[in-house]
Amino acid sequence: MSEATDPWLIVGLGNPGPEYAANRHNVGFMVADLLAERIGGKFKRAQKAQAQVVEGRIGSPGPANRRVILAKPMSYMNLSGGPVTALRDFYKVPTDHIVAIHDELDIDYGMLRLKLGGGDNGHNGLKSMTKSMGSDYHRIRFGIGRPPGRMQVADFVLKDFSSTERKELGYLVDRAADSVECLLAEGLERAQSQYNS
């Protein structure tokens, strides 16, 4: 059972490299970047894993203040499990204190769903994480909707958000970051009731 003092590992899923930075598949990186900004940290290369990390604290001073490691795996999405497991072991983070932030095709654009455990729903980043360490970690699922017409899923997720989507993207990423803070401070049920749509 996790203790209140155990650190949290918050993982934004995405692909490394500037050509992927604005892709739908990289919304996890976007949320992680905003959380790093909020705690006043800059991502640095991790010592023990193929990832970039920021260490800090989230939450107001007192019992709800949590030690966090924000991480962006620098492997490709389908190999995320290796870096996340290495970080989990290095920082001694219980699996139920890991949060994966990722894009989700089966939810309308901008909708959020928070949950603990479950399947990977065909998401390669989750598939890799679950294969490496089991499925008992939290997920913050950021809806990107389904591809239009006959567009292949792989093409859709590796495209940038549309100009219409970008108008709201800043607000939605902000809301996803808020949901992480709420999850850590107040627990899953409270965060679900406030942010699940």
mmCIF file of C-alpha atoms in Angstrom:
data_model
loop_
_atom_site.group_PDB
_atom_site.id
_atom_site.type_symbol
_atom_site.label_atom_id
_atom_site.label_comp_id
_atom_site.label_asym_id
_atom_site.label_seq_id
_atom_site.Cartn_x
_atom_site.Cartn_y
_atom_site.Cartn_z
ATOM 1 C CA MET A 1 0.000 0.000 0.000
ATOM 2 C CA SER A 2 1.369 3.426 -0.932
ATOM 3 C CA GLU A 3 2.249 5.869 1.807
ATOM 4 C CA ALA A 4 1.321 9.556 1.714
ATOM 5 C CA THR A 5 5.054 10.337 1.587
ATOM 6 C CA ASP A 6 5.741 8.214 -1.512
ATOM 7 C CA PRO A 7 6.660 10.258 -4.587
ATOM 8 C CA TRP A 8 4.457 10.418 -7.691
ATOM 9 C CA LEU A 9 5.749 9.819 -11.206
ATOM 10 C CA ILE A 10 3.778 11.860 -13.746
ATOM 11 C CA VAL A 11 4.499 10.667 -17.287
ATOM 12 C CA GLY A 12 3.514 12.639 -20.362
ATOM 13 C CA LEU A 13 3.476 10.278 -23.329
ATOM 14 C CA GLY A 14 4.660 11.400 -26.767
ATOM 15 C CA ASN A 15 7.392 11.068 -29.363
ATOM 16 C CA PRO A 16 10.710 12.920 -29.060
ATOM 17 C CA GLY A 17 11.874 15.401 -31.694
ATOM 18 C CA PRO A 18 10.622 18.733 -33.062
ATOM 19 C CA GLU A 19 8.784 17.119 -35.983
ATOM 20 C CA TYR A 20 6.356 15.476 -33.521
ATOM 21 C CA ALA A 21 6.035 18.328 -31.014
ATOM 22 C CA ALA A 22 2.600 19.604 -32.094
ATOM 23 C CA ASN A 23 1.089 16.190 -32.992
ATOM 24 C CA ARG A 24 -2.099 14.926 -31.373
ATOM 25 C CA HIS A 25 -0.054 11.955 -30.101
ATOM 26 C CA ASN A 26 2.115 14.396 -28.106
ATOM 27 C CA VAL A 27 -0.566 15.979 -25.949
ATOM 28 C CA GLY A 28 0.930 14.150 -22.945
ATOM 29 C CA PHE A 29 4.201 16.044 -23.482
ATOM 30 C CA MET A 30 2.233 19.316 -23.687
ATOM 31 C CA VAL A 31 0.594 18.702 -20.307
ATOM 32 C CA ALA A 32 3.927 17.646 -18.745
ATOM 33 C CA ASP A 33 5.572 20.835 -20.081
ATOM 34 C CA LEU A 34 2.854 22.974 -18.501
ATOM 35 C CA LEU A 35 3.163 21.172 -15.142
ATOM 36 C CA ALA A 36 6.948 21.720 -15.244
ATOM 37 C CA GLU A 37 6.339 25.423 -15.885
ATOM 38 C CA ARG A 38 3.926 25.582 -12.944
ATOM 39 C CA ILE A 39 6.488 24.131 -10.525
ATOM 40 C CA GLY A 40 9.243 26.331 -11.964
ATOM 41 C CA GLY A 41 11.353 23.444 -13.279
ATOM 42 C CA LYS A 42 13.157 22.680 -16.537
ATOM 43 C CA PHE A 43 13.375 19.218 -18.058
ATOM 44 C CA LYS A 44 16.835 17.627 -17.886
ATOM 45 C CA ARG A 45 18.119 14.299 -19.115
ATOM 46 C CA ALA A 46 17.530 11.559 -16.547
ATOM 47 C CA GLN A 47 20.601 9.753 -15.186
ATOM 48 C CA LYS A 48 19.137 6.268 -15.144
ATOM 49 C CA ALA A 49 16.558 6.244 -17.954
ATOM 50 C CA GLN A 50 15.981 7.304 -21.529
ATOM 51 C CA ALA A 51 13.801 10.207 -20.437
ATOM 52 C CA GLN A 52 13.739 13.866 -19.494
ATOM 53 C CA VAL A 53 12.699 14.642 -15.926
ATOM 54 C CA VAL A 54 11.866 17.505 -13.586
ATOM 55 C CA GLU A 55 11.657 16.984 -9.837
ATOM 56 C CA GLY A 56 9.578 19.232 -7.618
ATOM 57 C CA ARG A 57 6.457 19.517 -5.514
ATOM 58 C CA ILE A 58 2.816 19.975 -6.474
ATOM 59 C CA GLY A 59 0.102 21.275 -4.186
ATOM 60 C CA SER A 60 -0.233 23.876 -1.484
ATOM 61 C CA PRO A 61 2.051 23.578 1.558
ATOM 62 C CA GLY A 62 0.817 21.050 4.100
ATOM 63 C CA PRO A 63 -0.458 17.470 3.932
ATOM 64 C CA ALA A 64 -1.625 17.785 0.283
ATOM 65 C CA ASN A 65 1.859 18.797 -0.927
ATOM 66 C CA ARG A 66 3.267 15.973 -3.063
ATOM 67 C CA ARG A 67 6.783 15.192 -4.230
ATOM 68 C CA VAL A 68 6.653 14.602 -7.977
ATOM 69 C CA ILE A 69 8.890 13.499 -10.793
ATOM 70 C CA LEU A 70 7.568 14.750 -14.128
ATOM 71 C CA ALA A 71 8.839 12.662 -17.015
ATOM 72 C CA LYS A 72 8.829 12.589 -20.811
ATOM 73 C CA PRO A 73 10.169 9.287 -22.183
ATOM 74 C CA MET A 74 12.675 9.954 -24.969
ATOM 75 C CA SER A 75 12.100 6.570 -26.583
ATOM 76 C CA TYR A 76 9.380 6.444 -29.190
ATOM 77 C CA MET A 77 5.816 6.046 -27.937
ATOM 78 C CA ASN A 78 5.697 2.263 -28.476
ATOM 79 C CA LEU A 79 8.783 1.815 -26.232
ATOM 80 C CA SER A 80 7.622 4.026 -23.331
ATOM 81 C CA GLY A 81 7.505 1.140 -20.849
ATOM 82 C CA GLY A 82 11.305 0.786 -20.564
ATOM 83 C CA PRO A 83 12.046 4.389 -19.512
ATOM 84 C CA VAL A 84 8.990 4.565 -17.207
ATOM 85 C CA THR A 85 9.937 1.311 -15.440
ATOM 86 C CA ALA A 86 13.546 2.505 -15.032
ATOM 87 C CA LEU A 87 12.306 5.764 -13.458
ATOM 88 C CA ARG A 88 9.849 3.893 -11.222
ATOM 89 C CA ASP A 89 12.664 1.686 -9.915
ATOM 90 C CA PHE A 90 15.183 4.517 -9.539
ATOM 91 C CA TYR A 91 12.814 6.809 -7.610
ATOM 92 C CA LYS A 92 11.094 3.909 -5.773
ATOM 93 C CA VAL A 93 7.611 4.931 -6.898
ATOM 94 C CA PRO A 94 4.729 2.512 -6.205
ATOM 95 C CA THR A 95 2.914 1.623 -9.449
ATOM 96 C CA ASP A 96 -0.337 3.185 -8.173
ATOM 97 C CA HIS A 97 1.565 6.480 -7.842
ATOM 98 C CA ILE A 98 2.297 6.584 -11.569
ATOM 99 C CA VAL A 99 0.106 8.751 -13.811
ATOM 100 C CA ALA A 100 0.234 8.411 -17.610
ATOM 101 C CA ILE A 101 -1.144 11.374 -19.572
ATOM 102 C CA HIS A 102 -2.024 10.351 -23.120
ATOM 103 C CA ASP A 103 -4.159 11.003 -26.189
ATOM 104 C CA GLU A 104 -7.352 8.943 -26.487
ATOM 105 C CA LEU A 105 -9.154 8.265 -29.796
ATOM 106 C CA ASP A 106 -12.393 7.002 -28.273
ATOM 107 C CA ILE A 107 -13.203 10.237 -26.463
ATOM 108 C CA ASP A 108 -14.329 13.440 -28.175
ATOM 109 C CA TYR A 109 -11.769 16.178 -28.593
ATOM 110 C CA GLY A 110 -10.915 17.946 -25.342
ATOM 111 C CA MET A 111 -12.846 15.614 -23.042
ATOM 112 C CA LEU A 112 -10.931 14.118 -20.103
ATOM 113 C CA ARG A 113 -11.307 10.764 -18.356
ATOM 114 C CA LEU A 114 -9.303 9.790 -15.294
ATOM 115 C CA LYS A 115 -9.031 6.179 -14.211
ATOM 116 C CA LEU A 116 -6.865 3.652 -12.402
ATOM 117 C CA GLY A 117 -5.879 0.471 -14.244
ATOM 118 C CA GLY A 118 -7.663 -1.048 -17.216
ATOM 119 C CA GLY A 119 -6.751 -2.008 -20.771
ATOM 120 C CA ASP A 120 -4.619 -0.109 -23.261
ATOM 121 C CA ASN A 121 -7.395 0.382 -25.854
ATOM 122 C CA GLY A 122 -4.845 -0.057 -28.648
ATOM 123 C CA HIS A 123 -2.632 2.789 -27.408
ATOM 124 C CA ASN A 124 0.990 1.774 -28.018
ATOM 125 C CA GLY A 125 2.413 3.841 -25.158
ATOM 126 C CA LEU A 126 0.062 2.231 -22.627
ATOM 127 C CA LYS A 127 0.616 -1.196 -24.177
ATOM 128 C CA SER A 128 4.370 -0.829 -23.610
ATOM 129 C CA MET A 129 3.928 0.465 -20.033
ATOM 130 C CA THR A 130 1.512 -2.330 -19.099
ATOM 131 C CA LYS A 131 3.819 -4.974 -20.581
ATOM 132 C CA SER A 132 6.705 -3.594 -18.477
ATOM 133 C CA MET A 133 4.972 -3.113 -15.136
ATOM 134 C CA GLY A 134 1.349 -4.242 -15.119
ATOM 135 C CA SER A 135 -1.731 -2.058 -15.493
ATOM 136 C CA ASP A 136 -2.239 -0.674 -11.962
ATOM 137 C CA TYR A 137 -1.264 2.911 -12.798
ATOM 138 C CA HIS A 138 -3.458 5.993 -13.235
ATOM 139 C CA ARG A 139 -4.347 7.336 -16.662
ATOM 140 C CA ILE A 140 -5.446 10.792 -17.701
ATOM 141 C CA ARG A 141 -7.050 10.238 -21.070
ATOM 142 C CA PHE A 142 -7.171 13.360 -23.241
ATOM 143 C CA GLY A 143 -9.766 12.990 -25.993
ATOM 144 C CA ILE A 144 -8.647 13.636 -29.553
ATOM 145 C CA GLY A 145 -11.655 12.053 -31.300
ATOM 146 C CA ARG A 146 -11.613 9.657 -34.272
ATOM 147 C CA PRO A 147 -9.976 10.340 -37.634
ATOM 148 C CA PRO A 148 -12.258 11.875 -40.264
ATOM 149 C CA GLY A 149 -13.416 9.828 -43.248
ATOM 150 C CA ARG A 150 -11.028 7.038 -44.190
ATOM 151 C CA MET A 151 -7.901 8.526 -42.650
ATOM 152 C CA GLN A 152 -5.744 5.888 -40.986
ATOM 153 C CA VAL A 153 -5.432 6.134 -37.190
ATOM 154 C CA ALA A 154 -1.613 6.238 -37.404
ATOM 155 C CA ASP A 155 -1.760 9.209 -39.800
ATOM 156 C CA PHE A 156 -4.315 11.012 -37.650
ATOM 157 C CA VAL A 157 -2.416 10.783 -34.348
ATOM 158 C CA LEU A 158 0.835 11.900 -36.017
ATOM 159 C CA LYS A 159 -0.774 15.022 -37.477
ATOM 160 C CA ASP A 160 -0.782 18.383 -35.714
ATOM 161 C CA PHE A 161 -4.000 19.584 -34.120
ATOM 162 C CA SER A 162 -6.201 21.400 -36.646
ATOM 163 C CA SER A 163 -6.445 25.204 -36.577
ATOM 164 C CA THR A 164 -9.941 24.905 -35.052
ATOM 165 C CA GLU A 165 -8.677 22.528 -32.360
ATOM 166 C CA ARG A 166 -5.703 24.774 -31.597
ATOM 167 C CA LYS A 167 -8.030 27.626 -30.611
ATOM 168 C CA GLU A 168 -9.044 25.630 -27.535
ATOM 169 C CA LEU A 169 -5.899 23.579 -27.020
ATOM 170 C CA GLY A 170 -4.232 25.896 -24.481
ATOM 171 C CA TYR A 171 -7.326 25.896 -22.266
ATOM 172 C CA LEU A 172 -7.710 22.095 -22.545
ATOM 173 C CA VAL A 173 -4.062 21.383 -21.721
ATOM 174 C CA ASP A 174 -4.427 23.723 -18.743
ATOM 175 C CA ARG A 175 -7.497 21.785 -17.580
ATOM 176 C CA ALA A 176 -5.657 18.458 -17.941
ATOM 177 C CA ALA A 177 -2.806 19.842 -15.808
ATOM 178 C CA ASP A 178 -5.385 20.945 -13.209
ATOM 179 C CA SER A 179 -6.794 17.403 -13.166
ATOM 180 C CA VAL A 180 -3.323 16.005 -12.338
ATOM 181 C CA GLU A 181 -3.000 18.416 -9.416
ATOM 182 C CA CYS A 182 -6.495 17.509 -8.187
ATOM 183 C CA LEU A 183 -5.746 13.763 -8.446
ATOM 184 C CA LEU A 184 -2.610 14.133 -6.325
ATOM 185 C CA ALA A 185 -4.140 16.443 -3.742
ATOM 186 C CA GLU A 186 -7.654 15.048 -3.396
ATOM 187 C CA GLY A 187 -7.639 11.521 -4.805
ATOM 188 C CA LEU A 188 -9.120 9.788 -7.835
ATOM 189 C CA GLU A 189 -12.832 9.966 -6.977
ATOM 190 C CA ARG A 190 -12.763 13.686 -6.369
ATOM 191 C CA ALA A 191 -10.728 14.294 -9.554
ATOM 192 C CA GLN A 192 -13.098 12.093 -11.580
ATOM 193 C CA SER A 193 -16.183 13.913 -10.328
ATOM 194 C CA GLN A 194 -14.622 17.252 -11.166
ATOM 195 C CA TYR A 195 -12.941 16.500 -14.519
ATOM 196 C CA ASN A 196 -14.428 13.406 -16.159
ATOM 197 C CA SER A 197 -16.656 14.490 -19.014
#
